[in-house]
Amino acid sequence: MAELLYRLGTFSARRIGVVIGAWFAVLALAVGGFLVGFGGLTSSFDVPGTASGDVIEELQERLPEFSGASGTVVLTTTDGEAFTDEQKTAIGERIADARDLPDVADVIDPFTSEVQRADQAAQLEDGRAQLDAGAAQLEAGQAQLDAGREQLAAGQAQLDGARAQALAAGTPADMLGALDEQQAALDAQVAALDAQQAQIDSSRDELTVESTRLERGSELLSLASGIRLVSDDSSAALVNVAFTEPRLELSEESKQAVMTHFESDPIDGVEVSFSTDIAQGVPEIFGVGEVVGVAIAAVVLLVLLGSALAAVLPLLTAIMGVAIGAVSVLAFSGVVQMASVTPMLGVMLGLAVGIDYSLFIINRHRKQLLQGADVHESIGLANGTAGNAVVFAGATVIVALLALNVTGVPFLGLMGTAGAVSVAIAVLIAITLTPALLGLVGMKLLSRRARARIGQDPATDDTAKRSRPKRELRPMSTLRAIVTVLASAAVLLTIAIPALSMRVGLPDGSSEAEDSSSYRAFTVIEDQFGAGSNGTLLVTATLPDGLDEDGVLENQVLVAQTLADQTDVVAVAPIAVSDDSSLAAFQVVPAEGPNSLSTERLVVDLRELSTLPDGIELGVAGQAAINIDISEGLADVLPLYLAVVVGLSLLIMILVFRSLLVPLIATGGFILSLFATYGAVVAVFQWGWFGEVLGLHSTGPILSFLPVILVGILFGLAMDYQLFLATGMREAYVHGSSARLAVVQGFRAGRSVVIAAALIMVSVFGGFVFSEATIIRSIGFGLAFGVLLDAFVVRMLLMPAIMHLLGKSAWWMPRWLDRLLPDVDVEGAKLERRHPIA
């Protein structure tokens, strides 16, 4: 590999136009692919096979009109007073026109809905009054009927007495005809009364049925009383927008169409804002914070490399790599569904590793030029040594990112693949375009002052250094090593403590920028309609077979009352029943917002509810339930992903370091820094520590896929720094230095470039901390703080101390395994012997 990279470096340095032209051609092809294949990004996330996903599929089959995405348009009066009739009319017209927008299934007029609610309440009252009147009439009729029966009974008694007297007097039978006629008339009257009684009983039964229906309807209306679309003071209203497309398939164009429709031609005195379901769009890829981060990286490069020209080269190659990587990834957004954070991750990684990888090669080339090496020979040698380490370091990062596909989470796997593509491009550019640019600038890479020192001992460059004796390197003391290990571990474990209380979720409107539409909508809904209105749940209930209309209503009341009886439920409203009466849907408003602990417990409790009769099963969906399912799904795959990443990377490190203990302690150190990073993220984004410094105005759960992302990226980057430090130690050891002295020698040889590389990483990732998007902000902070801890605490302090304590055993490997493994010569020692610097 080293020899191949040497030849590639010398070729690139001599064929400058070919290499640069080839990369610009690649960029042109990528841009062309982007123009043809870009299909937009989505701000939604999903994990297949979740409970909420099953509910959505069931709705698509039985209640398709409720399976699509939904969002809320929040309208408020600018003066805080109630909406005027003119404003209500204008809003109604705007809503009516909105029903013709792309992918819009229905738009609910809040004022019409409130009128309908009032009408329903009035109808129930009228119905109750009519039932009471009917009951009174029936009671009066029953009283009259009872009085008639008493009269007939008295007449029957008189008739029976007369017949008995006649028979006692010996009156012949043919003389009793008059009495028979009277009896027949009396029987007819009794039959008439019986018919009237049957009619009254039937009316009473009907009245009972209607009364039961009325009471059930009244009960449902009462349970739904907490759900309102117009605030109590009539200064705010919610317009619910239902879409035909599911949440994950709804295009940004359709959301933008809704926003444009309600924002264009503003209604006088009415302010419009939108929930995150509509307004959460694609964050900007590059902002002020990112520019500042790159500027800090440029300063670090200038300090390390000593000239502005040398400092510019890594920036140029990184920008080229980011441009190619970003547009290449976006070119496939028309083929696969791509989350908005996917290209952002590629930009973060491409920029950071692109600068670092180019820096490693340029720094090696610069040192060789100062030793008097020929320009082209030095470029090839730098590419074969430092470039070889870059390839293996990049391979570790790529493996960690591609391993995200084993999680089984599509959007996460795609993010990992996009990041891996960006890193791969950064590696290719570092080992081809960087040598070409070095060949282009030649000796101008060095400042005039540096060129005057060519061939001198770098350790004695100036008069001050020449005037004092060269300091002899010595191993650190064992006591110092022990103290360093204990102190470093204690610091990392202390920082990791907050991770024990980590909660994961997806951001809601409260975490958006304070001046954003989503934040205004969230706060208005919370203040005017209750916190739970921001996280309503969609609950489905499978109903028993063969129910008639009354049976469906009875079961609706039963389910609604059961839901309302749960802790932290504010209101329940039935919203639909399938045509075959097999599935009912309900809207449930929790007491708190979508990211609260109580709402999370409520979702779990509803899914485990066992108090309903057999045959009725509940399903829970809605944004809050979807967020919970995604978070649980990602938490479940984290251990598997960690095992895969660590296992594959251990194999790579064993191959590179030809040691068993070095990869193990490197991985152990990473785990310490990882959990410390988790702790810092929790302390800042969940607990709110130093939130004002970072511009955070609210706290909440940690981004659900952030722990997984941090594992992959930070592990790869940590092994980069381990590689550049430990290879120098191994090189010194195999060249005859004692194991403990080799630790110091390798550390001294690589510390400056690793420090610079880490500072560049921290500054680039840190620039994203000030992004307007909460998702990007938390990822940027996690990566910046993780690199800071791992580079300066683990790699600079903990690892050298442990290596000192291990001594020779650090480089132990079974002979049989040593014979089996190929010699990758990542340090390029053999190459240096074949191509010594003159």
PDB file of N, CA, C and O in Angstrom, residues 476-533:
ATOM      1  N   MET A 476       8.333   8.749  31.185  1.00  0.00           N
ATOM      2  CA  MET A 476       7.688   9.329  32.356  1.00  0.00           C
ATOM      3  C   MET A 476       7.870   8.392  33.551  1.00  0.00           C
ATOM      4  O   MET A 476       8.140   7.193  33.390  1.00  0.00           O
ATOM      5  N   SER A 477       7.726   8.923  34.734  1.00  0.00           N
ATOM      6  CA  SER A 477       7.842   8.099  35.929  1.00  0.00           C
ATOM      7  C   SER A 477       6.595   7.221  36.088  1.00  0.00           C
ATOM      8  O   SER A 477       5.503   7.592  35.647  1.00  0.00           O
ATOM      9  N   THR A 478       6.769   6.097  36.717  1.00  0.00           N
ATOM     10  CA  THR A 478       5.646   5.185  36.927  1.00  0.00           C
ATOM     11  C   THR A 478       4.588   5.823  37.817  1.00  0.00           C
ATOM     12  O   THR A 478       3.380   5.652  37.594  1.00  0.00           O
ATOM     13  N   LEU A 479       5.029   6.578  38.827  1.00  0.00           N
ATOM     14  CA  LEU A 479       4.065   7.255  39.706  1.00  0.00           C
ATOM     15  C   LEU A 479       3.215   8.242  38.920  1.00  0.00           C
ATOM     16  O   LEU A 479       1.994   8.308  39.087  1.00  0.00           O
ATOM     17  N   ARG A 480       3.871   9.002  38.042  1.00  0.00           N
ATOM     18  CA  ARG A 480       3.141   9.950  37.214  1.00  0.00           C
ATOM     19  C   ARG A 480       2.145   9.228  36.319  1.00  0.00           C
ATOM     20  O   ARG A 480       1.012   9.695  36.119  1.00  0.00           O
ATOM     21  N   ALA A 481       2.558   8.089  35.777  1.00  0.00           N
ATOM     22  CA  ALA A 481       1.656   7.327  34.909  1.00  0.00           C
ATOM     23  C   ALA A 481       0.423   6.858  35.680  1.00  0.00           C
ATOM     24  O   ALA A 481      -0.711   6.945  35.190  1.00  0.00           O
ATOM     25  N   ILE A 482       0.647   6.360  36.918  1.00  0.00           N
ATOM     26  CA  ILE A 482      -0.481   5.880  37.723  1.00  0.00           C
ATOM     27  C   ILE A 482      -1.428   7.029  38.058  1.00  0.00           C
ATOM     28  O   ILE A 482      -2.652   6.909  37.930  1.00  0.00           O
ATOM     29  N   VAL A 483      -0.870   8.159  38.487  1.00  0.00           N
ATOM     30  CA  VAL A 483      -1.700   9.319  38.819  1.00  0.00           C
ATOM     31  C   VAL A 483      -2.477   9.799  37.591  1.00  0.00           C
ATOM     32  O   VAL A 483      -3.662  10.159  37.680  1.00  0.00           O
ATOM     33  N   THR A 484      -1.805   9.814  36.433  1.00  0.00           N
ATOM     34  CA  THR A 484      -2.470  10.249  35.201  1.00  0.00           C
ATOM     35  C   THR A 484      -3.641   9.350  34.847  1.00  0.00           C
ATOM     36  O   THR A 484      -4.726   9.825  34.475  1.00  0.00           O
ATOM     37  N   VAL A 485      -3.436   8.036  34.956  1.00  0.00           N
ATOM     38  CA  VAL A 485      -4.518   7.091  34.646  1.00  0.00           C
ATOM     39  C   VAL A 485      -5.695   7.304  35.585  1.00  0.00           C
ATOM     40  O   VAL A 485      -6.858   7.400  35.149  1.00  0.00           O
ATOM     41  N   LEU A 486      -5.424   7.392  36.883  1.00  0.00           N
ATOM     42  CA  LEU A 486      -6.503   7.536  37.864  1.00  0.00           C
ATOM     43  C   LEU A 486      -7.221   8.873  37.696  1.00  0.00           C
ATOM     44  O   LEU A 486      -8.460   8.936  37.727  1.00  0.00           O
ATOM     45  N   ALA A 487      -6.460   9.945  37.504  1.00  0.00           N
ATOM     46  CA  ALA A 487      -7.074  11.268  37.371  1.00  0.00           C
ATOM     47  C   ALA A 487      -7.903  11.367  36.094  1.00  0.00           C
ATOM     48  O   ALA A 487      -9.033  11.890  36.105  1.00  0.00           O
ATOM     49  N   SER A 488      -7.360  10.852  34.977  1.00  0.00           N
ATOM     50  CA  SER A 488      -8.088  10.913  33.706  1.00  0.00           C
ATOM     51  C   SER A 488      -9.391  10.121  33.780  1.00  0.00           C
ATOM     52  O   SER A 488     -10.456  10.591  33.354  1.00  0.00           O
ATOM     53  N   ALA A 489      -9.287   8.911  34.326  1.00  0.00           N
ATOM     54  CA  ALA A 489     -10.493   8.079  34.450  1.00  0.00           C
ATOM     55  C   ALA A 489     -11.514   8.733  35.364  1.00  0.00           C
ATOM     56  O   ALA A 489     -12.721   8.702  35.093  1.00  0.00           O
ATOM     57  N   ALA A 490     -11.045   9.347  36.462  1.00  0.00           N
ATOM     58  CA  ALA A 490     -11.964  10.000  37.393  1.00  0.00           C
ATOM     59  C   ALA A 490     -12.682  11.170  36.732  1.00  0.00           C
ATOM     60  O   ALA A 490     -13.898  11.360  36.905  1.00  0.00           O
ATOM     61  N   VAL A 491     -11.941  11.961  35.962  1.00  0.00           N
ATOM     62  CA  VAL A 491     -12.550  13.099  35.262  1.00  0.00           C
ATOM     63  C   VAL A 491     -13.610  12.622  34.276  1.00  0.00           C
ATOM     64  O   VAL A 491     -14.732  13.148  34.220  1.00  0.00           O
ATOM     65  N   LEU A 492     -13.277  11.633  33.482  1.00  0.00           N
ATOM     66  CA  LEU A 492     -14.210  11.126  32.473  1.00  0.00           C
ATOM     67  C   LEU A 492     -15.452  10.525  33.123  1.00  0.00           C
ATOM     68  O   LEU A 492     -16.582  10.751  32.665  1.00  0.00           O
ATOM     69  N   LEU A 493     -15.271   9.751  34.184  1.00  0.00           N
ATOM     70  CA  LEU A 493     -16.412   9.130  34.855  1.00  0.00           C
ATOM     71  C   LEU A 493     -17.297  10.177  35.524  1.00  0.00           C
ATOM     72  O   LEU A 493     -18.526  10.039  35.548  1.00  0.00           O
ATOM     73  N   THR A 494     -16.675  11.226  36.051  1.00  0.00           N
ATOM     74  CA  THR A 494     -17.469  12.299  36.666  1.00  0.00           C
ATOM     75  C   THR A 494     -18.331  13.015  35.627  1.00  0.00           C
ATOM     76  O   THR A 494     -19.516  13.279  35.852  1.00  0.00           O
ATOM     77  N   ILE A 495     -17.720  13.332  34.493  1.00  0.00           N
ATOM     78  CA  ILE A 495     -18.476  14.002  33.426  1.00  0.00           C
ATOM     79  C   ILE A 495     -19.587  13.096  32.907  1.00  0.00           C
ATOM     80  O   ILE A 495     -20.637  13.572  32.457  1.00  0.00           O
ATOM     81  N   ALA A 496     -19.378  11.781  33.004  1.00  0.00           N
ATOM     82  CA  ALA A 496     -20.361  10.833  32.464  1.00  0.00           C
ATOM     83  C   ALA A 496     -21.574  10.649  33.361  1.00  0.00           C
ATOM     84  O   ALA A 496     -22.570  10.057  32.928  1.00  0.00           O
ATOM     85  N   ILE A 497     -21.540  11.130  34.593  1.00  0.00           N
ATOM     86  CA  ILE A 497     -22.632  10.891  35.536  1.00  0.00           C
ATOM     87  C   ILE A 497     -24.002  11.306  34.997  1.00  0.00           C
ATOM     88  O   ILE A 497     -24.981  10.560  35.132  1.00  0.00           O
ATOM     89  N   PRO A 498     -24.165  12.481  34.380  1.00  0.00           N
ATOM     90  CA  PRO A 498     -25.491  12.850  33.875  1.00  0.00           C
ATOM     91  C   PRO A 498     -26.069  11.867  32.857  1.00  0.00           C
ATOM     92  O   PRO A 498     -27.292  11.815  32.677  1.00  0.00           O
ATOM     93  N   ALA A 499     -25.211  11.075  32.214  1.00  0.00           N
ATOM     94  CA  ALA A 499     -25.701  10.124  31.206  1.00  0.00           C
ATOM     95  C   ALA A 499     -26.631   9.088  31.822  1.00  0.00           C
ATOM     96  O   ALA A 499     -27.449   8.478  31.112  1.00  0.00           O
ATOM     97  N   LEU A 500     -26.551   8.884  33.138  1.00  0.00           N
ATOM     98  CA  LEU A 500     -27.414   7.908  33.797  1.00  0.00           C
ATOM     99  C   LEU A 500     -28.878   8.325  33.738  1.00  0.00           C
ATOM    100  O   LEU A 500     -29.770   7.485  33.879  1.00  0.00           O
ATOM    101  N   SER A 501     -29.157   9.597  33.546  1.00  0.00           N
ATOM    102  CA  SER A 501     -30.539  10.073  33.475  1.00  0.00           C
ATOM    103  C   SER A 501     -30.951  10.471  32.061  1.00  0.00           C
ATOM    104  O   SER A 501     -31.908  11.236  31.879  1.00  0.00           O
ATOM    105  N   MET A 502     -30.232   9.956  31.070  1.00  0.00           N
ATOM    106  CA  MET A 502     -30.533  10.333  29.683  1.00  0.00           C
ATOM    107  C   MET A 502     -31.929   9.895  29.267  1.00  0.00           C
ATOM    108  O   MET A 502     -32.356   8.774  29.508  1.00  0.00           O
ATOM    109  N   ARG A 503     -32.659  10.811  28.648  1.00  0.00           N
ATOM    110  CA  ARG A 503     -33.918  10.516  27.976  1.00  0.00           C
ATOM    111  C   ARG A 503     -33.754  10.887  26.508  1.00  0.00           C
ATOM    112  O   ARG A 503     -33.126  11.894  26.190  1.00  0.00           O
ATOM    113  N   VAL A 504     -34.296  10.073  25.628  1.00  0.00           N
ATOM    114  CA  VAL A 504     -34.152  10.349  24.202  1.00  0.00           C
ATOM    115  C   VAL A 504     -35.519  10.622  23.584  1.00  0.00           C
ATOM    116  O   VAL A 504     -36.546  10.155  24.075  1.00  0.00           O
ATOM    117  N   GLY A 505     -35.511  11.388  22.531  1.00  0.00           N
ATOM    118  CA  GLY A 505     -36.749  11.730  21.836  1.00  0.00           C
ATOM    119  C   GLY A 505     -36.406  12.512  20.583  1.00  0.00           C
ATOM    120  O   GLY A 505     -35.243  12.589  20.162  1.00  0.00           O
ATOM    121  N   LEU A 506     -37.421  13.116  20.000  1.00  0.00           N
ATOM    122  CA  LEU A 506     -37.223  13.973  18.834  1.00  0.00           C
ATOM    123  C   LEU A 506     -37.651  15.387  19.194  1.00  0.00           C
ATOM    124  O   LEU A 506     -38.560  15.579  20.007  1.00  0.00           O
ATOM    125  N   PRO A 507     -37.019  16.400  18.647  1.00  0.00           N
ATOM    126  CA  PRO A 507     -37.325  17.779  19.034  1.00  0.00           C
ATOM    127  C   PRO A 507     -38.748  18.175  18.655  1.00  0.00           C
ATOM    128  O   PRO A 507     -39.279  17.733  17.633  1.00  0.00           O
ATOM    129  N   ASP A 508     -39.371  18.984  19.506  1.00  0.00           N
ATOM    130  CA  ASP A 508     -40.686  19.536  19.189  1.00  0.00           C
ATOM    131  C   ASP A 508     -40.540  21.038  18.987  1.00  0.00           C
ATOM    132  O   ASP A 508     -39.431  21.581  18.946  1.00  0.00           O
ATOM    133  N   GLY A 509     -41.654  21.723  18.889  1.00  0.00           N
ATOM    134  CA  GLY A 509     -41.608  23.152  18.598  1.00  0.00           C
ATOM    135  C   GLY A 509     -40.934  23.980  19.660  1.00  0.00           C
ATOM    136  O   GLY A 509     -40.422  25.071  19.373  1.00  0.00           O
ATOM    137  N   SER A 510     -40.887  23.496  20.903  1.00  0.00           N
ATOM    138  CA  SER A 510     -40.279  24.283  21.984  1.00  0.00           C
ATOM    139  C   SER A 510     -38.781  24.444  21.811  1.00  0.00           C
ATOM    140  O   SER A 510     -38.190  25.361  22.389  1.00  0.00           O
ATOM    141  N   SER A 511     -38.157  23.562  21.058  1.00  0.00           N
ATOM    142  CA  SER A 511     -36.706  23.629  20.877  1.00  0.00           C
ATOM    143  C   SER A 511     -36.304  24.408  19.629  1.00  0.00           C
ATOM    144  O   SER A 511     -35.119  24.555  19.351  1.00  0.00           O
ATOM    145  N   GLU A 512     -37.275  24.908  18.884  1.00  0.00           N
ATOM    146  CA  GLU A 512     -36.950  25.692  17.695  1.00  0.00           C
ATOM    147  C   GLU A 512     -36.486  27.095  18.109  1.00  0.00           C
ATOM    148  O   GLU A 512     -36.626  27.508  19.264  1.00  0.00           O
ATOM    149  N   ALA A 513     -35.940  27.824  17.172  1.00  0.00           N
ATOM    150  CA  ALA A 513     -35.478  29.186  17.451  1.00  0.00           C
ATOM    151  C   ALA A 513     -36.640  30.052  17.937  1.00  0.00           C
ATOM    152  O   ALA A 513     -37.774  29.909  17.482  1.00  0.00           O
ATOM    153  N   GLU A 514     -36.337  30.956  18.878  1.00  0.00           N
ATOM    154  CA  GLU A 514     -37.399  31.750  19.506  1.00  0.00           C
ATOM    155  C   GLU A 514     -38.144  32.628  18.503  1.00  0.00           C
ATOM    156  O   GLU A 514     -39.308  32.970  18.737  1.00  0.00           O
ATOM    157  N   ASP A 515     -37.485  33.015  17.429  1.00  0.00           N
ATOM    158  CA  ASP A 515     -38.147  33.861  16.442  1.00  0.00           C
ATOM    159  C   ASP A 515     -38.759  33.062  15.293  1.00  0.00           C
ATOM    160  O   ASP A 515     -39.203  33.630  14.295  1.00  0.00           O
ATOM    161  N   SER A 516     -38.792  31.733  15.444  1.00  0.00           N
ATOM    162  CA  SER A 516     -39.305  30.888  14.367  1.00  0.00           C
ATOM    163  C   SER A 516     -40.822  30.740  14.458  1.00  0.00           C
ATOM    164  O   SER A 516     -41.425  30.913  15.522  1.00  0.00           O
ATOM    165  N   SER A 517     -41.418  30.404  13.334  1.00  0.00           N
ATOM    166  CA  SER A 517     -42.860  30.183  13.274  1.00  0.00           C
ATOM    167  C   SER A 517     -43.278  28.996  14.136  1.00  0.00           C
ATOM    168  O   SER A 517     -44.304  29.039  14.824  1.00  0.00           O
ATOM    169  N   SER A 518     -42.465  27.944  14.138  1.00  0.00           N
ATOM    170  CA  SER A 518     -42.808  26.744  14.903  1.00  0.00           C
ATOM    171  C   SER A 518     -42.816  27.022  16.398  1.00  0.00           C
ATOM    172  O   SER A 518     -43.678  26.509  17.129  1.00  0.00           O
ATOM    173  N   TYR A 519     -41.864  27.823  16.861  1.00  0.00           N
ATOM    174  CA  TYR A 519     -41.819  28.136  18.292  1.00  0.00           C
ATOM    175  C   TYR A 519     -43.032  28.972  18.695  1.00  0.00           C
ATOM    176  O   TYR A 519     -43.639  28.741  19.755  1.00  0.00           O
ATOM    177  N   ARG A 520     -43.399  29.946  17.861  1.00  0.00           N
ATOM    178  CA  ARG A 520     -44.583  30.765  18.174  1.00  0.00           C
ATOM    179  C   ARG A 520     -45.829  29.892  18.229  1.00  0.00           C
ATOM    180  O   ARG A 520     -46.654  30.023  19.135  1.00  0.00           O
ATOM    181  N   ALA A 521     -45.961  28.996  17.257  1.00  0.00           N
ATOM    182  CA  ALA A 521     -47.128  28.117  17.233  1.00  0.00           C
ATOM    183  C   ALA A 521     -47.176  27.236  18.475  1.00  0.00           C
ATOM    184  O   ALA A 521     -48.235  27.065  19.101  1.00  0.00           O
ATOM    185  N   PHE A 522     -46.027  26.693  18.856  1.00  0.00           N
ATOM    186  CA  PHE A 522     -45.981  25.806  20.019  1.00  0.00           C
ATOM    187  C   PHE A 522     -46.382  26.550  21.285  1.00  0.00           C
ATOM    188  O   PHE A 522     -47.173  26.043  22.096  1.00  0.00           O
ATOM    189  N   THR A 523     -45.834  27.742  21.477  1.00  0.00           N
ATOM    190  CA  THR A 523     -46.129  28.490  22.697  1.00  0.00           C
ATOM    191  C   THR A 523     -47.573  28.977  22.742  1.00  0.00           C
ATOM    192  O   THR A 523     -48.197  28.977  23.808  1.00  0.00           O
ATOM    193  N   VAL A 524     -48.118  29.386  21.611  1.00  0.00           N
ATOM    194  CA  VAL A 524     -49.526  29.823  21.582  1.00  0.00           C
ATOM    195  C   VAL A 524     -50.440  28.653  21.946  1.00  0.00           C
ATOM    196  O   VAL A 524     -51.365  28.794  22.753  1.00  0.00           O
ATOM    197  N   ILE A 525     -50.188  27.502  21.350  1.00  0.00           N
ATOM    198  CA  ILE A 525     -51.015  26.326  21.649  1.00  0.00           C
ATOM    199  C   ILE A 525     -50.897  25.960  23.121  1.00  0.00           C
ATOM    200  O   ILE A 525     -51.901  25.665  23.795  1.00  0.00           O
ATOM    201  N   GLU A 526     -49.682  25.982  23.654  1.00  0.00           N
ATOM    202  CA  GLU A 526     -49.476  25.620  25.058  1.00  0.00           C
ATOM    203  C   GLU A 526     -50.173  26.607  25.992  1.00  0.00           C
ATOM    204  O   GLU A 526     -50.822  26.201  26.965  1.00  0.00           O
ATOM    205  N   ASP A 527     -50.073  27.901  25.691  1.00  0.00           N
ATOM    206  CA  ASP A 527     -50.644  28.914  26.573  1.00  0.00           C
ATOM    207  C   ASP A 527     -52.167  28.987  26.471  1.00  0.00           C
ATOM    208  O   ASP A 527     -52.854  29.160  27.479  1.00  0.00           O
ATOM    209  N   GLN A 528     -52.675  28.846  25.260  1.00  0.00           N
ATOM    210  CA  GLN A 528     -54.111  29.073  25.039  1.00  0.00           C
ATOM    211  C   GLN A 528     -54.948  27.801  25.074  1.00  0.00           C
ATOM    212  O   GLN A 528     -56.133  27.854  25.403  1.00  0.00           O
ATOM    213  N   PHE A 529     -54.335  26.658  24.753  1.00  0.00           N
ATOM    214  CA  PHE A 529     -55.122  25.427  24.638  1.00  0.00           C
ATOM    215  C   PHE A 529     -54.614  24.296  25.535  1.00  0.00           C
ATOM    216  O   PHE A 529     -55.217  23.229  25.561  1.00  0.00           O
ATOM    217  N   GLY A 530     -53.502  24.520  26.231  1.00  0.00           N
ATOM    218  CA  GLY A 530     -52.960  23.491  27.103  1.00  0.00           C
ATOM    219  C   GLY A 530     -51.775  22.785  26.458  1.00  0.00           C
ATOM    220  O   GLY A 530     -51.732  22.590  25.235  1.00  0.00           O
ATOM    221  N   ALA A 531     -50.809  22.381  27.297  1.00  0.00           N
ATOM    222  CA  ALA A 531     -49.577  21.770  26.782  1.00  0.00           C
ATOM    223  C   ALA A 531     -49.856  20.512  25.985  1.00  0.00           C
ATOM    224  O   ALA A 531     -49.194  20.228  24.986  1.00  0.00           O
ATOM    225  N   GLY A 532     -50.856  19.730  26.416  1.00  0.00           N
ATOM    226  CA  GLY A 532     -51.142  18.475  25.731  1.00  0.00           C
ATOM    227  C   GLY A 532     -51.644  18.626  24.322  1.00  0.00           C
ATOM    228  O   GLY A 532     -51.565  17.679  23.518  1.00  0.00           O
ATOM    229  N   SER A 533     -52.142  19.803  23.966  1.00  0.00           N
ATOM    230  CA  SER A 533     -52.640  20.025  22.605  1.00  0.00           C
ATOM    231  C   SER A 533     -51.516  20.008  21.588  1.00  0.00           C
ATOM    232  O   SER A 533     -51.771  19.887  20.379  1.00  0.00           O
TER     233      SER A 533
END
